[in-house]
PDB file of C-alpha atoms in Angstrom:
ATOM      1  CA  UNK A   1       1.652  11.036  10.316  1.00  0.00           C
ATOM      2  CA  UNK A   2       0.695  12.390   6.932  1.00  0.00           C
ATOM      3  CA  UNK A   3      -2.685  14.225   7.161  1.00  0.00           C
ATOM      4  CA  UNK A   4      -4.237  12.255   4.300  1.00  0.00           C
ATOM      5  CA  UNK A   5      -2.936   9.017   5.804  1.00  0.00           C
ATOM      6  CA  UNK A   6      -4.561  10.014   9.082  1.00  0.00           C
ATOM      7  CA  UNK A   7      -7.857  10.626   7.269  1.00  0.00           C
ATOM      8  CA  UNK A   8      -7.664   7.246   5.482  1.00  0.00           C
ATOM      9  CA  UNK A   9      -6.717   5.454   8.688  1.00  0.00           C
ATOM     10  CA  UNK A  10      -9.409   6.944  10.918  1.00  0.00           C
ATOM     11  CA  UNK A  11     -12.186   7.920   8.524  1.00  0.00           C
ATOM     12  CA  UNK A  12     -12.499  11.166  10.478  1.00  0.00           C
ATOM     13  CA  UNK A  13     -12.334  14.708   9.072  1.00  0.00           C
ATOM     14  CA  UNK A  14      -8.781  16.084   9.135  1.00  0.00           C
ATOM     15  CA  UNK A  15      -7.560  19.646   8.787  1.00  0.00           C
ATOM     16  CA  UNK A  16      -3.851  20.106   8.102  1.00  0.00           C
ATOM     17  CA  UNK A  17      -2.531  23.143   9.939  1.00  0.00           C
ATOM     18  CA  UNK A  18       0.706  24.768   8.829  1.00  0.00           C
ATOM     19  CA  UNK A  19       2.185  26.776  11.686  1.00  0.00           C
ATOM     20  CA  UNK A  20       4.734  28.456   9.422  1.00  0.00           C
ATOM     21  CA  UNK A  21       2.338  29.201   6.569  1.00  0.00           C
ATOM     22  CA  UNK A  22      -0.440  30.047   9.025  1.00  0.00           C
ATOM     23  CA  UNK A  23      -2.897  28.122   6.849  1.00  0.00           C
ATOM     24  CA  UNK A  24      -5.379  25.374   7.601  1.00  0.00           C
ATOM     25  CA  UNK A  25      -6.492  23.050   4.811  1.00  0.00           C
ATOM     26  CA  UNK A  26      -9.277  20.473   4.870  1.00  0.00           C
ATOM     27  CA  UNK A  27      -7.775  17.330   3.270  1.00  0.00           C
ATOM     28  CA  UNK A  28     -11.110  15.701   2.380  1.00  0.00           C
ATOM     29  CA  UNK A  29     -10.992  16.310  -1.388  1.00  0.00           C
ATOM     30  CA  UNK A  30      -7.435  15.000  -1.701  1.00  0.00           C
ATOM     31  CA  UNK A  31      -8.217  12.080   0.625  1.00  0.00           C
ATOM     32  CA  UNK A  32     -11.149  11.052  -1.590  1.00  0.00           C
ATOM     33  CA  UNK A  33      -8.888  11.180  -4.651  1.00  0.00           C
ATOM     34  CA  UNK A  34      -6.265   9.003  -2.941  1.00  0.00           C
ATOM     35  CA  UNK A  35      -8.968   6.632  -1.667  1.00  0.00           C
ATOM     36  CA  UNK A  36     -10.380   6.194  -5.187  1.00  0.00           C
ATOM     37  CA  UNK A  37      -6.903   5.232  -6.439  1.00  0.00           C
ATOM     38  CA  UNK A  38      -6.429   2.834  -3.519  1.00  0.00           C
ATOM     39  CA  UNK A  39      -9.757   1.091  -4.152  1.00  0.00           C
ATOM     40  CA  UNK A  40      -8.902   0.837  -7.864  1.00  0.00           C
ATOM     41  CA  UNK A  41      -5.523  -0.765  -7.091  1.00  0.00           C
ATOM     42  CA  UNK A  42      -7.097  -3.202  -4.611  1.00  0.00           C
ATOM     43  CA  UNK A  43      -9.687  -4.181  -7.232  1.00  0.00           C
ATOM     44  CA  UNK A  44      -6.948  -4.809  -9.824  1.00  0.00           C
ATOM     45  CA  UNK A  45      -4.930  -6.807  -7.301  1.00  0.00           C
ATOM     46  CA  UNK A  46      -7.915  -9.016  -6.509  1.00  0.00           C
ATOM     47  CA  UNK A  47      -7.574 -10.495 -10.009  1.00  0.00           C
ATOM     48  CA  UNK A  48      -3.767 -10.872  -9.919  1.00  0.00           C
ATOM     49  CA  UNK A  49      -1.898 -14.140  -9.457  1.00  0.00           C
ATOM     50  CA  UNK A  50       1.740 -13.087  -8.797  1.00  0.00           C
ATOM     51  CA  UNK A  51       2.538 -10.672  -5.949  1.00  0.00           C
ATOM     52  CA  UNK A  52       5.978  -9.157  -5.361  1.00  0.00           C
ATOM     53  CA  UNK A  53       6.386  -8.839  -1.596  1.00  0.00           C
ATOM     54  CA  UNK A  54       8.991  -6.143  -1.009  1.00  0.00           C
ATOM     55  CA  UNK A  55      11.391  -6.857   1.852  1.00  0.00           C
ATOM     56  CA  UNK A  56      12.963  -3.609   3.056  1.00  0.00           C
ATOM     57  CA  UNK A  57      16.724  -3.528   3.501  1.00  0.00           C
ATOM     58  CA  UNK A  58      16.968  -0.035   5.024  1.00  0.00           C
ATOM     59  CA  UNK A  59      17.472   0.324   8.746  1.00  0.00           C
ATOM     60  CA  UNK A  60      14.089   0.284  10.473  1.00  0.00           C
ATOM     61  CA  UNK A  61      12.244  -0.989   7.404  1.00  0.00           C
ATOM     62  CA  UNK A  62      13.062  -4.694   7.663  1.00  0.00           C
ATOM     63  CA  UNK A  63       9.887  -6.350   8.978  1.00  0.00           C
ATOM     64  CA  UNK A  64      10.294 -10.130   8.709  1.00  0.00           C
ATOM     65  CA  UNK A  65       7.124 -10.990  10.667  1.00  0.00           C
ATOM     66  CA  UNK A  66       5.031  -8.725   8.484  1.00  0.00           C
ATOM     67  CA  UNK A  67       6.578 -10.262   5.357  1.00  0.00           C
ATOM     68  CA  UNK A  68       5.783 -13.755   6.694  1.00  0.00           C
ATOM     69  CA  UNK A  69       2.186 -12.726   7.425  1.00  0.00           C
ATOM     70  CA  UNK A  70       1.720 -11.316   3.923  1.00  0.00           C
ATOM     71  CA  UNK A  71       3.245 -14.396   2.290  1.00  0.00           C
ATOM     72  CA  UNK A  72       1.016 -16.675   4.380  1.00  0.00           C
ATOM     73  CA  UNK A  73      -2.144 -14.759   3.411  1.00  0.00           C
ATOM     74  CA  UNK A  74      -1.200 -14.770  -0.265  1.00  0.00           C
ATOM     75  CA  UNK A  75      -0.512 -18.510  -0.298  1.00  0.00           C
ATOM     76  CA  UNK A  76      -3.726 -19.206   1.601  1.00  0.00           C
ATOM     77  CA  UNK A  77      -5.585 -17.369  -1.180  1.00  0.00           C
ATOM     78  CA  UNK A  78      -3.834 -19.410  -3.881  1.00  0.00           C
ATOM     79  CA  UNK A  79      -1.594 -16.551  -4.991  1.00  0.00           C
ATOM     80  CA  UNK A  80       2.112 -16.784  -5.779  1.00  0.00           C
ATOM     81  CA  UNK A  81       4.280 -14.526  -3.595  1.00  0.00           C
ATOM     82  CA  UNK A  82       7.737 -13.555  -4.847  1.00  0.00           C
ATOM     83  CA  UNK A  83      10.095 -12.016  -2.270  1.00  0.00           C
ATOM     84  CA  UNK A  84      11.948  -8.933  -3.518  1.00  0.00           C
ATOM     85  CA  UNK A  85      14.726  -7.522  -1.332  1.00  0.00           C
ATOM     86  CA  UNK A  86      15.080  -3.785  -2.019  1.00  0.00           C
ATOM     87  CA  UNK A  87      16.666  -0.777  -0.408  1.00  0.00           C
ATOM     88  CA  UNK A  88      14.061   1.356  -2.141  1.00  0.00           C
ATOM     89  CA  UNK A  89      10.912   0.505  -4.095  1.00  0.00           C
ATOM     90  CA  UNK A  90      10.975   2.624  -7.245  1.00  0.00           C
ATOM     91  CA  UNK A  91       9.408   2.273 -10.695  1.00  0.00           C
ATOM     92  CA  UNK A  92      12.753   0.940 -11.972  1.00  0.00           C
ATOM     93  CA  UNK A  93      12.289  -2.143  -9.751  1.00  0.00           C
ATOM     94  CA  UNK A  94       9.053  -2.839 -11.608  1.00  0.00           C
ATOM     95  CA  UNK A  95      10.977  -3.174 -14.890  1.00  0.00           C
ATOM     96  CA  UNK A  96      13.168  -5.975 -13.499  1.00  0.00           C
ATOM     97  CA  UNK A  97      10.184  -8.127 -12.537  1.00  0.00           C
ATOM     98  CA  UNK A  98       7.795  -8.188 -15.510  1.00  0.00           C
ATOM     99  CA  UNK A  99       6.016 -11.300 -14.193  1.00  0.00           C
ATOM    100  CA  UNK A 100       4.992  -9.588 -10.971  1.00  0.00           C
ATOM    101  CA  UNK A 101       1.458  -8.206 -11.271  1.00  0.00           C
ATOM    102  CA  UNK A 102       1.212  -6.416  -7.898  1.00  0.00           C
ATOM    103  CA  UNK A 103       3.786  -5.085  -5.441  1.00  0.00           C
ATOM    104  CA  UNK A 104       3.211  -5.194  -1.678  1.00  0.00           C
ATOM    105  CA  UNK A 105       5.276  -2.621   0.212  1.00  0.00           C
ATOM    106  CA  UNK A 106       6.166  -4.008   3.638  1.00  0.00           C
ATOM    107  CA  UNK A 107       8.934  -1.433   4.340  1.00  0.00           C
ATOM    108  CA  UNK A 108       6.727   1.663   4.311  1.00  0.00           C
ATOM    109  CA  UNK A 109       3.004   2.147   3.610  1.00  0.00           C
ATOM    110  CA  UNK A 110       3.597   5.696   2.402  1.00  0.00           C
ATOM    111  CA  UNK A 111       5.141   4.396  -0.831  1.00  0.00           C
ATOM    112  CA  UNK A 112       1.920   2.617  -1.736  1.00  0.00           C
ATOM    113  CA  UNK A 113      -0.240   5.520  -0.651  1.00  0.00           C
ATOM    114  CA  UNK A 114       1.616   8.578  -1.902  1.00  0.00           C
ATOM    115  CA  UNK A 115       4.684   7.695  -4.006  1.00  0.00           C
ATOM    116  CA  UNK A 116       2.936   5.838  -6.823  1.00  0.00           C
ATOM    117  CA  UNK A 117       3.986   8.121  -9.650  1.00  0.00           C
ATOM    118  CA  UNK A 118       5.758   6.175 -12.383  1.00  0.00           C
ATOM    119  CA  UNK A 119       4.428   2.748 -11.394  1.00  0.00           C
ATOM    120  CA  UNK A 120       2.300   0.906 -13.948  1.00  0.00           C
ATOM    121  CA  UNK A 121       1.194  -1.889 -11.629  1.00  0.00           C
ATOM    122  CA  UNK A 122      -0.618  -1.697  -8.289  1.00  0.00           C
ATOM    123  CA  UNK A 123       1.493  -1.053  -5.196  1.00  0.00           C
ATOM    124  CA  UNK A 124      -0.362  -2.047  -2.024  1.00  0.00           C
ATOM    125  CA  UNK A 125       0.112  -1.873   1.709  1.00  0.00           C
ATOM    126  CA  UNK A 126       0.020  -5.266   3.481  1.00  0.00           C
ATOM    127  CA  UNK A 127      -3.509  -4.542   4.765  1.00  0.00           C
ATOM    128  CA  UNK A 128      -4.668  -3.722   1.234  1.00  0.00           C
ATOM    129  CA  UNK A 129      -3.092  -6.920  -0.123  1.00  0.00           C
ATOM    130  CA  UNK A 130      -4.929  -8.953   2.489  1.00  0.00           C
ATOM    131  CA  UNK A 131      -8.165  -7.191   1.587  1.00  0.00           C
ATOM    132  CA  UNK A 132      -7.596  -7.809  -2.138  1.00  0.00           C
ATOM    133  CA  UNK A 133      -7.097 -11.562  -1.766  1.00  0.00           C
ATOM    134  CA  UNK A 134      -9.787 -12.068   0.884  1.00  0.00           C
ATOM    135  CA  UNK A 135     -12.614 -11.527  -1.568  1.00  0.00           C
ATOM    136  CA  UNK A 136     -14.062  -8.864   0.752  1.00  0.00           C
ATOM    137  CA  UNK A 137     -12.657  -5.781  -0.968  1.00  0.00           C
ATOM    138  CA  UNK A 138     -16.099  -4.746  -2.236  1.00  0.00           C
ATOM    139  CA  UNK A 139     -17.345  -4.495   1.363  1.00  0.00           C
ATOM    140  CA  UNK A 140     -15.193  -1.468   2.147  1.00  0.00           C
ATOM    141  CA  UNK A 141     -11.707  -0.111   2.472  1.00  0.00           C
ATOM    142  CA  UNK A 142      -9.415  -0.917   5.410  1.00  0.00           C
ATOM    143  CA  UNK A 143      -6.975   1.069   7.501  1.00  0.00           C
ATOM    144  CA  UNK A 144      -3.927   1.061   5.178  1.00  0.00           C
ATOM    145  CA  UNK A 145      -1.560   1.310   8.166  1.00  0.00           C
ATOM    146  CA  UNK A 146      -2.913  -1.812   9.859  1.00  0.00           C
ATOM    147  CA  UNK A 147      -0.026  -4.062  10.841  1.00  0.00           C
ATOM    148  CA  UNK A 148       2.587  -1.279  11.032  1.00  0.00           C
TER     149      UNK A 148
END
């Protein structure tokens, strides 16, 4: 697991040790930066109406039950889910769906957490999407890997 992802998931201090570089790095500063971005995206998503739920087409990234769960939660909250089948979620996908306000990455949470460069709209993990539409996002952040 990615060291910053581990920190976000557990809330515990994490030191990334590189056996080849023989260095140990505390990831706290970077984790706080990532967390601030995540909370910002969740806050933006809480106001959105149309959510693009990304269905992964790569081997091992097709998660139909997770997609169904996300769609159910979005509908329950009065949001409009749009299913988007993609081999890869990239900023170019965003351009093809101008009506989508938020993307929910069901194939891989790492895209939402660490591969956000180039996206202009929020990209959330399923757990973050649920938090955004629940109305409880101000109460605290969730484990972004929940459900995977």
